[in-house]
Structure formats: structure tokens, C-alpha cells
mmCIF file of C-alpha atoms and ligand atoms in Angstrom:
data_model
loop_
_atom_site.group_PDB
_atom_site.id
_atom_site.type_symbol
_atom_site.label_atom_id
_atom_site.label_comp_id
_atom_site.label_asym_id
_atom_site.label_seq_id
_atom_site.Cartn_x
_atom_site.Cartn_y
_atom_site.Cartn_z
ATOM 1 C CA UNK A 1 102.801 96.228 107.752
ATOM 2 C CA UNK A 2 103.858 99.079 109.800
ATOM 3 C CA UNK A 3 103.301 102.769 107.729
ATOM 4 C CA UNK A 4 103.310 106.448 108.630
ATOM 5 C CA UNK A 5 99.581 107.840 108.030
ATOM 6 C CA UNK A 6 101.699 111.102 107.228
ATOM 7 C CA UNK A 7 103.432 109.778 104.049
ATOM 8 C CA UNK A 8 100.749 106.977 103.102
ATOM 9 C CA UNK A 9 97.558 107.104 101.267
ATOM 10 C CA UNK A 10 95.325 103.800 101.492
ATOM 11 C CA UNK A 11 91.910 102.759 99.282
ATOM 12 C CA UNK A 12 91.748 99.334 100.403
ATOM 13 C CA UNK A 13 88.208 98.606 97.977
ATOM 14 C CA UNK A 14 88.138 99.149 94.659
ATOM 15 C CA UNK A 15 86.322 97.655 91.529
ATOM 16 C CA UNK A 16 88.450 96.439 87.919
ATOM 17 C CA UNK A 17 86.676 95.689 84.999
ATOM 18 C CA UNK A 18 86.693 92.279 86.169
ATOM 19 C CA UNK A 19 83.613 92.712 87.945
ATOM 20 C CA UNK A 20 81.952 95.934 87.922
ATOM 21 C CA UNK A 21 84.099 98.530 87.112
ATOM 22 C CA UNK A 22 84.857 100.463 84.144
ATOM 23 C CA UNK A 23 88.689 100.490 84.270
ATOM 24 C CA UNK A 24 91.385 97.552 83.539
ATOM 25 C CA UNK A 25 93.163 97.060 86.614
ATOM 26 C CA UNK A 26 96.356 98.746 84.806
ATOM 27 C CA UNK A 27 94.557 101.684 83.852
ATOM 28 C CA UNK A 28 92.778 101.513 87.953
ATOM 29 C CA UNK A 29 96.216 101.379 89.078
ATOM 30 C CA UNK A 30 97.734 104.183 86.829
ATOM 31 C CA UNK A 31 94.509 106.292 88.492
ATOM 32 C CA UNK A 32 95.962 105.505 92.128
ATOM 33 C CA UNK A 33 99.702 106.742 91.017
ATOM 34 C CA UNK A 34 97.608 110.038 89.566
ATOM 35 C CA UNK A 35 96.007 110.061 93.014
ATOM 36 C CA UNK A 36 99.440 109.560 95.137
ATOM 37 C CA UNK A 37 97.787 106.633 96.477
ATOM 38 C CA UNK A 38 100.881 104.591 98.179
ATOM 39 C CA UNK A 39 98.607 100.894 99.332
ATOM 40 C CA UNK A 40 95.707 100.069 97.097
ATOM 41 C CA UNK A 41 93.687 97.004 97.538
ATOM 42 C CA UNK A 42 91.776 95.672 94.395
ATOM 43 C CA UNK A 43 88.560 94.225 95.203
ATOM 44 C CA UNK A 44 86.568 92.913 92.647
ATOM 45 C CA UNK A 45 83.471 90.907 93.343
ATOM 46 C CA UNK A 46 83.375 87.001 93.600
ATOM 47 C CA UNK A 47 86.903 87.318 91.643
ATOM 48 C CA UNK A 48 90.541 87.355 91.983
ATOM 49 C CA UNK A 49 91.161 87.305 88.603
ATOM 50 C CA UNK A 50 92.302 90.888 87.836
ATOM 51 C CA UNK A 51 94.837 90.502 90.685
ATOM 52 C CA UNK A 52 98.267 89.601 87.841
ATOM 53 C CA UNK A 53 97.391 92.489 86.120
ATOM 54 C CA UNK A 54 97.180 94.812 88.596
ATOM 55 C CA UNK A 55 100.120 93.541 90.285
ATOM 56 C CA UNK A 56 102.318 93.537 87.103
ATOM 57 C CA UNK A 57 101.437 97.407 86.531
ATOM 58 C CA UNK A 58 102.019 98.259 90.705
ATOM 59 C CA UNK A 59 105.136 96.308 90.378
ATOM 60 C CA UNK A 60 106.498 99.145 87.557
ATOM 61 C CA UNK A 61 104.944 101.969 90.168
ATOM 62 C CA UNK A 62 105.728 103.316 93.857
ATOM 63 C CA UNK A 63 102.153 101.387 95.070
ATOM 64 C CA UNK A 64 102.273 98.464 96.721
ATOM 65 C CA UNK A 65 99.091 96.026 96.049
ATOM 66 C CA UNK A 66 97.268 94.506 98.696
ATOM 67 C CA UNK A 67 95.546 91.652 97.236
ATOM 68 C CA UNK A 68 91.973 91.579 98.050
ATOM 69 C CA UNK A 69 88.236 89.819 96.594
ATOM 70 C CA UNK A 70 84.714 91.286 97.671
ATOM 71 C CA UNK A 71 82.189 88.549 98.749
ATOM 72 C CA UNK A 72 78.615 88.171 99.236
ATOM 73 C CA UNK A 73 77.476 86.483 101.450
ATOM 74 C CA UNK A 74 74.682 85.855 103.897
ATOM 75 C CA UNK A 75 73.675 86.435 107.389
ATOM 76 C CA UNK A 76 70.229 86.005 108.759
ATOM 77 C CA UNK A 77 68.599 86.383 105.265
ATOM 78 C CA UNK A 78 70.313 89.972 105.028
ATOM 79 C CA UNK A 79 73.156 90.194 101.861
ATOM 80 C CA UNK A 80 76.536 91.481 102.997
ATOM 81 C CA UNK A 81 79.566 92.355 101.788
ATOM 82 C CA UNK A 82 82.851 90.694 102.967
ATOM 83 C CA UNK A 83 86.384 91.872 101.859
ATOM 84 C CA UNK A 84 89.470 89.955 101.945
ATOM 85 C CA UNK A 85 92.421 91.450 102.485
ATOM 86 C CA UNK A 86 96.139 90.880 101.715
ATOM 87 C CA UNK A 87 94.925 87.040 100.697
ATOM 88 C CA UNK A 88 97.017 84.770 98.878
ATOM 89 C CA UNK A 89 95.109 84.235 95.365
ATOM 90 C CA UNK A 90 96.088 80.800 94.691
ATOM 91 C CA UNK A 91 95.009 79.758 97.569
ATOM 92 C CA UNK A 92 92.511 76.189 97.390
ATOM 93 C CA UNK A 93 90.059 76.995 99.735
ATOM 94 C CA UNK A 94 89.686 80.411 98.562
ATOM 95 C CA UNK A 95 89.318 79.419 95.076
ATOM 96 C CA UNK A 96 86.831 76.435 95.616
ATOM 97 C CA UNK A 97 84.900 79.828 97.664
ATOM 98 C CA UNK A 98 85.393 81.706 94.232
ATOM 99 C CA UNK A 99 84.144 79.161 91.750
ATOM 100 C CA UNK A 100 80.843 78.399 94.038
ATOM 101 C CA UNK A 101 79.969 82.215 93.811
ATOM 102 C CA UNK A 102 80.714 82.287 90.089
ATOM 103 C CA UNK A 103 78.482 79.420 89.223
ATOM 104 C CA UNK A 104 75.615 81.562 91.583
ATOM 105 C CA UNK A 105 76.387 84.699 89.693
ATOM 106 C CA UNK A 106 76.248 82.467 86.499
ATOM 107 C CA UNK A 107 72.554 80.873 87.587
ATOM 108 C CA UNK A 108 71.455 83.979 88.578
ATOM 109 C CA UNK A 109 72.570 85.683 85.773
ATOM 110 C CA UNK A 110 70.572 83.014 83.571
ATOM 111 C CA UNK A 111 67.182 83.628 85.608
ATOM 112 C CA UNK A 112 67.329 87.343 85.149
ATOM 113 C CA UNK A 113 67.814 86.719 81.472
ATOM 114 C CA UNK A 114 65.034 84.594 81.401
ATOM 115 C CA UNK A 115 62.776 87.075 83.738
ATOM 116 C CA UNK A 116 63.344 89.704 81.473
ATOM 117 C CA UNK A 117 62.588 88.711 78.281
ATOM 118 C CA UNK A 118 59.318 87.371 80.174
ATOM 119 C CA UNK A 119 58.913 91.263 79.822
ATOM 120 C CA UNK A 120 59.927 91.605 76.230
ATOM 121 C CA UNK A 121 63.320 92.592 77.071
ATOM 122 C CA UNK A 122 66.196 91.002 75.870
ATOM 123 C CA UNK A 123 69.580 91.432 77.414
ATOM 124 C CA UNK A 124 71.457 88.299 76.400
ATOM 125 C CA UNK A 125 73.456 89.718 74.099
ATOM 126 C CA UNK A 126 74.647 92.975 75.668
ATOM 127 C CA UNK A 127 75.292 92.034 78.979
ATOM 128 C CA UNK A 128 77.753 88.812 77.876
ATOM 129 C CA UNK A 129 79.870 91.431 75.803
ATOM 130 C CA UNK A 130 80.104 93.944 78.696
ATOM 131 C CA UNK A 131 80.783 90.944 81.470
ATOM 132 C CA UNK A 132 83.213 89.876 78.648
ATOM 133 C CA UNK A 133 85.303 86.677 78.892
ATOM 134 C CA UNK A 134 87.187 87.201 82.102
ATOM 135 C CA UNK A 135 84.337 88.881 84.091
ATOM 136 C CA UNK A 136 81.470 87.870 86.452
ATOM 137 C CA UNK A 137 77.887 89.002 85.631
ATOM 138 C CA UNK A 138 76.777 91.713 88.247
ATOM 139 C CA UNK A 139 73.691 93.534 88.433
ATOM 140 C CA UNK A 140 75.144 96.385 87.000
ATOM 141 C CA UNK A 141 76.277 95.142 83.476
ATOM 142 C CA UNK A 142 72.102 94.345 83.559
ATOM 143 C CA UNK A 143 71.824 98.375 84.732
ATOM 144 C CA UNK A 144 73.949 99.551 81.510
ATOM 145 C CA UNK A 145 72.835 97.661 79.432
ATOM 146 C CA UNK A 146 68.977 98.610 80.228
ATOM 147 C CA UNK A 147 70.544 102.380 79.516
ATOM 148 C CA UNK A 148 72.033 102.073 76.115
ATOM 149 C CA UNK A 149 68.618 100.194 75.099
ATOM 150 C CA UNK A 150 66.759 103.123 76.260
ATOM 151 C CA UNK A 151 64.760 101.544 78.642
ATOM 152 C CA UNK A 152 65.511 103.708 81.623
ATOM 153 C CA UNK A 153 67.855 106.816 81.646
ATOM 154 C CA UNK A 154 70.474 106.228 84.083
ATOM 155 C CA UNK A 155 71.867 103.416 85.855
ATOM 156 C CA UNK A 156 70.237 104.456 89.099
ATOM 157 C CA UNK A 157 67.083 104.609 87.660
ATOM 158 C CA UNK A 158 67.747 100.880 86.452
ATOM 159 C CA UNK A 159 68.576 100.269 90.284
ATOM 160 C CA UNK A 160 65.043 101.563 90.827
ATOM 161 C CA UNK A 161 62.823 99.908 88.364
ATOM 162 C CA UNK A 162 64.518 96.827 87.628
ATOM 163 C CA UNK A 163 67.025 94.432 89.600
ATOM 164 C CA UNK A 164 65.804 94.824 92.869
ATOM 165 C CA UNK A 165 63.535 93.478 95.387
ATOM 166 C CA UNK A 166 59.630 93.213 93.699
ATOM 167 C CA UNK A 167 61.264 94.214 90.546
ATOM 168 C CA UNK A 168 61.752 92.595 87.059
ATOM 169 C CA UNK A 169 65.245 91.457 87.152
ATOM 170 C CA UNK A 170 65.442 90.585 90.739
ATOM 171 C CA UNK A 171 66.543 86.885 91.466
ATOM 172 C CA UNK A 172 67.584 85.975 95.140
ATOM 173 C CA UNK A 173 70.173 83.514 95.589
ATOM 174 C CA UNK A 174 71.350 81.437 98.246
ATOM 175 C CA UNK A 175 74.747 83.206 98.654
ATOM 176 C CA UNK A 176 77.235 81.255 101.200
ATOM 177 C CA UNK A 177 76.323 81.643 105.099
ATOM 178 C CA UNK A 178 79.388 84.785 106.259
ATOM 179 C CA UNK A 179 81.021 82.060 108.382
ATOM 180 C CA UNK A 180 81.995 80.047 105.515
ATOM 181 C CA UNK A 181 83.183 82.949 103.561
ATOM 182 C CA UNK A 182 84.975 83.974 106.418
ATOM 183 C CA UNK A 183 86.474 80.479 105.803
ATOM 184 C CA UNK A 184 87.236 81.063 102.695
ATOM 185 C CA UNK A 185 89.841 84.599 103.608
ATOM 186 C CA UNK A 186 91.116 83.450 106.705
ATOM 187 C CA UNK A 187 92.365 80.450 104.900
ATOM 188 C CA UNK A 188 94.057 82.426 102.543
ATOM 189 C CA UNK A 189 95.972 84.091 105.094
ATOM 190 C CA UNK A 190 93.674 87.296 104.795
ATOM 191 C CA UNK A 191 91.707 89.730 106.637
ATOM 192 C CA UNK A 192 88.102 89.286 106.647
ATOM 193 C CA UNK A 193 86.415 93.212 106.671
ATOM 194 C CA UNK A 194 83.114 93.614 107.039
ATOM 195 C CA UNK A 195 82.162 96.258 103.641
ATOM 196 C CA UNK A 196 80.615 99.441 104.006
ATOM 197 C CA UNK A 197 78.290 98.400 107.331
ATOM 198 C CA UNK A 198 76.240 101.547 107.468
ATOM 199 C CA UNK A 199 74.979 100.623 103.951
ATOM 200 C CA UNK A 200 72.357 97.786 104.942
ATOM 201 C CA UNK A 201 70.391 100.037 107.466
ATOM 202 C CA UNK A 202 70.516 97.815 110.461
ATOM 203 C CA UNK A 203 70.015 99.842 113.842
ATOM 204 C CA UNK A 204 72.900 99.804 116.024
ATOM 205 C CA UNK A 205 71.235 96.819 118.215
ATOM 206 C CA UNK A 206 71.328 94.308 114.873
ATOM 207 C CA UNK A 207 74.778 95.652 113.964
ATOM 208 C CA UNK A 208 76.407 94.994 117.091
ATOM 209 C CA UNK A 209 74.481 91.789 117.323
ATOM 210 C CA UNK A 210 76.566 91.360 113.616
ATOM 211 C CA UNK A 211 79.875 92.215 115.109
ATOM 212 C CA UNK A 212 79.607 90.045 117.964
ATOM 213 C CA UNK A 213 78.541 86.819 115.916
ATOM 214 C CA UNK A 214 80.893 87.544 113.018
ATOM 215 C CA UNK A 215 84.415 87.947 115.583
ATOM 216 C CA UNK A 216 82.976 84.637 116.163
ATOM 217 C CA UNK A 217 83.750 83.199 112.686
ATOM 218 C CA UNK A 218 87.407 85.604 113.015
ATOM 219 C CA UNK A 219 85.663 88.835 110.806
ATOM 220 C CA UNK A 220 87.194 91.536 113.346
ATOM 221 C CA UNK A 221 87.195 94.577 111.137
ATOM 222 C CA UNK A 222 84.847 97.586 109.949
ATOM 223 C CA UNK A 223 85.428 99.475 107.203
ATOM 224 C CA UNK A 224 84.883 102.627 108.599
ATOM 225 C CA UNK A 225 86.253 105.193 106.257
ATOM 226 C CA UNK A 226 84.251 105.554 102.413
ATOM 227 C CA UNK A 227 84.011 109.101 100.718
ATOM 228 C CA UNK A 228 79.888 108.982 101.928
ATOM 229 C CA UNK A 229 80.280 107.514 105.246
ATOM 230 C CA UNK A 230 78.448 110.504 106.931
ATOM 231 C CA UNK A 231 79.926 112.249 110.330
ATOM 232 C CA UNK A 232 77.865 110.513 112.715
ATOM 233 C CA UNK A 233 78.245 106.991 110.593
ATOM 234 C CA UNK A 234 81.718 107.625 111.286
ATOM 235 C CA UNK A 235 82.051 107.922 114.791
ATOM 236 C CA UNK A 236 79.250 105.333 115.341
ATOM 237 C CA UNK A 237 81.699 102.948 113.695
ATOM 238 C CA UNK A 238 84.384 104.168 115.154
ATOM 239 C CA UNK A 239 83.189 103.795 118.732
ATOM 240 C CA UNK A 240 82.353 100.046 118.025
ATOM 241 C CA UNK A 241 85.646 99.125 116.628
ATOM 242 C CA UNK A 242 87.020 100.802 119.911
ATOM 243 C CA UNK A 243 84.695 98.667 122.043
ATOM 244 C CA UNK A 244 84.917 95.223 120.202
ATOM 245 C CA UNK A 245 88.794 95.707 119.685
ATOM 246 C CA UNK A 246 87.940 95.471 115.627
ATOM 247 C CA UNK A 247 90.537 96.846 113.463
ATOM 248 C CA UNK A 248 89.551 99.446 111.284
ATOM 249 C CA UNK A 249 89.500 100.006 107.239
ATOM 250 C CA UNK A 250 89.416 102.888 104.378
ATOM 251 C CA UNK A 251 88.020 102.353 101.157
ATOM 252 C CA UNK A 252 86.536 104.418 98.675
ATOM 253 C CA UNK A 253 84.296 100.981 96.741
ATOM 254 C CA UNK A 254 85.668 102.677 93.000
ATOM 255 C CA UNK A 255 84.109 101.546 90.456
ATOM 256 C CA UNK A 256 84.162 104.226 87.657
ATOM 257 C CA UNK A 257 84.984 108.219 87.371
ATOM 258 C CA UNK A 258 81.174 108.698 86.511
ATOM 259 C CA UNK A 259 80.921 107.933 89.915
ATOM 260 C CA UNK A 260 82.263 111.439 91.825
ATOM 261 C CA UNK A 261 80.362 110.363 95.347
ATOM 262 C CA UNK A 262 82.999 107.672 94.825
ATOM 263 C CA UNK A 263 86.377 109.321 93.735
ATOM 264 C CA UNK A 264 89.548 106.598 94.107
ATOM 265 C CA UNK A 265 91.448 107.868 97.387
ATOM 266 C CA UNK A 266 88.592 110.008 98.733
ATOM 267 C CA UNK A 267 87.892 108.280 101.919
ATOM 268 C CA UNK A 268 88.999 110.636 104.866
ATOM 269 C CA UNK A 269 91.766 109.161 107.100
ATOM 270 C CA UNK A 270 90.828 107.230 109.938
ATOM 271 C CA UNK A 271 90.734 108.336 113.646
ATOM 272 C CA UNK A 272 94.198 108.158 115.220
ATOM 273 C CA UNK A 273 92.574 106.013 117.842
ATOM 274 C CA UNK A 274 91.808 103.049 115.586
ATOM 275 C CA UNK A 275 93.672 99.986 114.847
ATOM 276 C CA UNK A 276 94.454 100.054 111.186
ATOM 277 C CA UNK A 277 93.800 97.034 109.572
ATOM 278 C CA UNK A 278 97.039 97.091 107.405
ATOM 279 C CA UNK A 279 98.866 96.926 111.032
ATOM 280 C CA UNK A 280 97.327 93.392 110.653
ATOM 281 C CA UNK A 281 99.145 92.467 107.544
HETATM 282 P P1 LIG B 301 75.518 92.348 92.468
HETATM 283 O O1 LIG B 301 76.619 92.001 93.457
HETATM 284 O O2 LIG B 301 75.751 91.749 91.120
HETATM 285 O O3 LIG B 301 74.163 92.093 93.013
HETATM 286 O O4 LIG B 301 75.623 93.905 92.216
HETATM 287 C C1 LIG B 301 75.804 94.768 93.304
HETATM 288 C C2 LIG B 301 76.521 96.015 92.816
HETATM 289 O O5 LIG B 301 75.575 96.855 92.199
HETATM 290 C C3 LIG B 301 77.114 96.851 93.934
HETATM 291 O O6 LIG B 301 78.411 96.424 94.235
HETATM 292 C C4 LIG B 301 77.134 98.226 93.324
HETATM 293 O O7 LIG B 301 78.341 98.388 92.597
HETATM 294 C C5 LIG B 301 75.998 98.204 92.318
HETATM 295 N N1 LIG B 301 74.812 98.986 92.751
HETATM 296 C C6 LIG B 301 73.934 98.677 93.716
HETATM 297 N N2 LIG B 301 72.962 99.617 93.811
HETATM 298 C C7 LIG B 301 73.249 100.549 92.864
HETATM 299 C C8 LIG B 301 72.634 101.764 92.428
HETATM 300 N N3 LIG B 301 71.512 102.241 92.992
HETATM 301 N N4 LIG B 301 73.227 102.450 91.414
HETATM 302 C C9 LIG B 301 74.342 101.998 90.835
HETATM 303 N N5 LIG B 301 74.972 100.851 91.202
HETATM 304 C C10 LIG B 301 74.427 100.137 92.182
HETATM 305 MN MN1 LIG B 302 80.004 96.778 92.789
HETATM 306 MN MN1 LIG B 303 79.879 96.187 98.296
HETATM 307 MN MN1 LIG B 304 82.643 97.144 96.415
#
């Protein structure tokens, strides 16, 4: 896909109410067309099941949809995030990938059920109406849903209290190795993307030690541009795609307009010198 940076806007990560997010894909992509966003990629996680709907609504707008799932995944005991761009949906492989992360999701979602009405709190309920029918549970249905029972005030404090690491709420699971998820995309005729990499505080020395095992398993791309990716982030990132010959990605992770840190289309463009990773369509 060849495109002018002067006439094009990309967000190549964002979130549908079938996983995380607060909109429908129509109403995400009627948001995009507000923000003259011309390429959006909807990313959901562990999911490709918003894709027809989004797609029917681009289809009656000037966006084109780039196809594209959110994985976790695994490497060295650290959770990451893998996107998949421009995949084909239907693909097998990918699929078989999906349904093994929904059944995880589904376990885990079980456990934390089970650890928190340990605690005298009781979830069940809430959280299956907000995943809904077509959803996957994520942590933060578990995050609302402590907030409209009162048990913490925001969602972030939820993130602080509860879910995570030494926390009620917190279950590890065995989420697939990255080499088999990048499987998985490059099966499916997609680009594998390594999400947001400043967010899991490696130092540079375990990141590039990341990049060089993951072109390995054919993940050659950072996503380099997010609305919070700081300055310094930026060029850091920039100046390893450069030297590993990784193409480069801009996505603003949407996931709802409570979220301004996070606005749809508010990741700066990327440095002229980088390899887009649409040019790899
Ligand atoms: P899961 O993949 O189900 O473990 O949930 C991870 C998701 O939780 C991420 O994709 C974020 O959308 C969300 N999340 C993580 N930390 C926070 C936080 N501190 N506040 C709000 N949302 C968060
Ligand atoms: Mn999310
Ligand atoms: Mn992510
Ligand atoms: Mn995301």
C-alpha cells in the first residue's frame, strides 16, 4: 500500500466493544470519519469478531479498514502485546490462535470470579452483561464493574487494588509463547507489530535482546507512534527500527473518549526516515 503521509491519517490500534472498548465498531468507525482518519486498523483483543461490522460501515465511508487482532502473548515470562495487521480473518491458523486465547480468557475469567467472591465480592453477574455475547472477558469489564459497585472510584484505581500482580483478581495464565502467535499473523498473510514496546519497562539491553529474537520468528515492526509515547521513547524507537531494518507503526490503542491521553488519531506522524509498516501491505 503505497500513500502520501500529506493526505493520509493512520491509527493502526484501536479497541471495539468487542473486547475492551466502549464503542461498536460502526460507531468507532463513524469517530475516525469525524477525525479525517483515511486507514484505521481495528484491533480488538484475542478477537476478530468485530471486523464485518466495521468493515460494512468503512465500506459506506472514505476509510479504508486494515484488518487487524491484538494478542497476548509470552516471552521469557514477560506479557506482550502482538498486533496483526492487514490479516485475513478467516484464516484457519489464525482462528485455531483465536479460539485457544478465548478459552484462556474464559478460564481466567472463571478464576477471578472465583478469587473474588473468596473476598465477598461478586462480579458474575455484571461483568457477563458488559463482556456481552460477542465479547471476550478482559480485565477491564472486572475494573467497571468494581466502579459501579462502589468498591473503588475509578477504573485506575481498580488497576491498582485489584487485577494485578499480588492483588485480588490477579490470575496468571499461560498465554501462547510470541513465536507461535507470530505463527498465527504471518499465516494470515499479516504483519506481526510488536504493541506499544516502551510500555513493559525493559531497558534498552532486554528490548533489543526482544527485537533480535522476535525478527527471528518474522515480528519486524515497532509501533513507535501512540499519543503518550514520550520524546525520547520516540527516538529511542525510532533509532532501533533504523538499525534492525524494522518497519515502523502509529496507533493511538482507543478504547473509549473517557480516555483523552488516548484520543482516536492522536498519535504524531512518524519520522520521515522510517519504513511505514502499511508500505508492507
Ligand atoms: P487483559 O488483556 O484482559 O489482561 O486486560 C488488559 C487491558 O487492560 C489493556 O489492554 C488496557 O486496555 C487495560 N488496562 C491495563 N491497565 C490499565 C489501567 N491502569 N487503567 C485502565 N485500563 C488498564
Ligand atoms: Mn485494552
Ligand atoms: Mn496492548
Ligand atoms: Mn490495545
Amino acid at each position: 500500500m503505497l500513500c502520501s503521509p500529506e493526505l493520509n491519517k493512520f491509527d493502526l490500534h484501536s479497541h471495539t466493544s468487542f473486547s475492551d472498548g466502549d464503542l461498536s465498531p460502526a460507531a468507532l468507525l463513524r469517530l475516525a470519519q469525524e477525525h479525517d482518519i483515511t486507514h484505521l486498523a481495528v484491533t480488538d483483543h484475542d478477537s476478530v469478531a468485530g471486523l464485518p461490522q466495521a468493515r460494512t460501515e468503512a465500506a459506506q465511508m472514505s476509510i479504508t479498514l486494515i484488518e487487524g487482532i491484538e494478542f497476548s502473548c509470552e516471552w521469557n515470562g514477560q506479557l506482550l502485546h502482538v498486533l496483526g495487521l492487514n490479516i485475513d480473518p478467516a484464516h484457519d491458523q489464525l482462528l485455531s490462535g483465536i479460539a485457544q486465547n478465548q478459552r484462556l480468557r474464559q478460564r481466567r475469567a472463571e478464576r477471578m470470579h472465583e478469587d473474588f467472591i473468596k473476598h465477598g465480592i461478586d462480579l458474575t453477574e455484571r461483568v457477563s452483561e458488559l463482556v456481552g455475547e460477542h465479547g471476550v472477558p478482559t480485565r477491564p469489564h472486572f475494573a467497571q464493574a468494581l466502579v459501579e459497585q462502589g468498591i473503588v472510584s475509578n477504573k485506575n484505581q481498580a488497576f491498582k487494588r485489584y487485577l494485578v500482580k499480588g492483588k485480588v483478581g490477579f490470575v496468571p495464565m499461560p498465554w501462547p509463547e510470541l513465536a507461535q502467535v507470530a505463527t498465527w499473523i504471518t499465516a494470515a498473510g499479516g504483519q506481526a507489530v510488536l504493541a506499544h514496546p516502551t510500555r513493559y519497562k525493559f531497558s534498552r539491553t532486554k528490548l533489543v535482546s526482544l527485537i533480535e529474537t522476535m525478527c527471528n520468528y518474522g515480528v519486524r515492526a515497532l509501533e513507535v507512534s501512540t499519543p503518550i509515547t514520550e520524546p525520547k521513547h520516540a527516538a529511542m524507537l525510532t533509532d532501533l527500527c533504523l538499525r534492525y531494518d524494522l518497519a515502523a507503526s502509529i496507533g493511538s490503542d482507543f478504547h473509549s473518549q473517557a480516555q483523552p491521553w488516548a484520543r482516536l488519531g492522536g498519535a504524531p506522524a512518524l519520522d520521515p526516515r522510517l519504513q511505514p509498516i502499511w508500505s508492507r501491505f
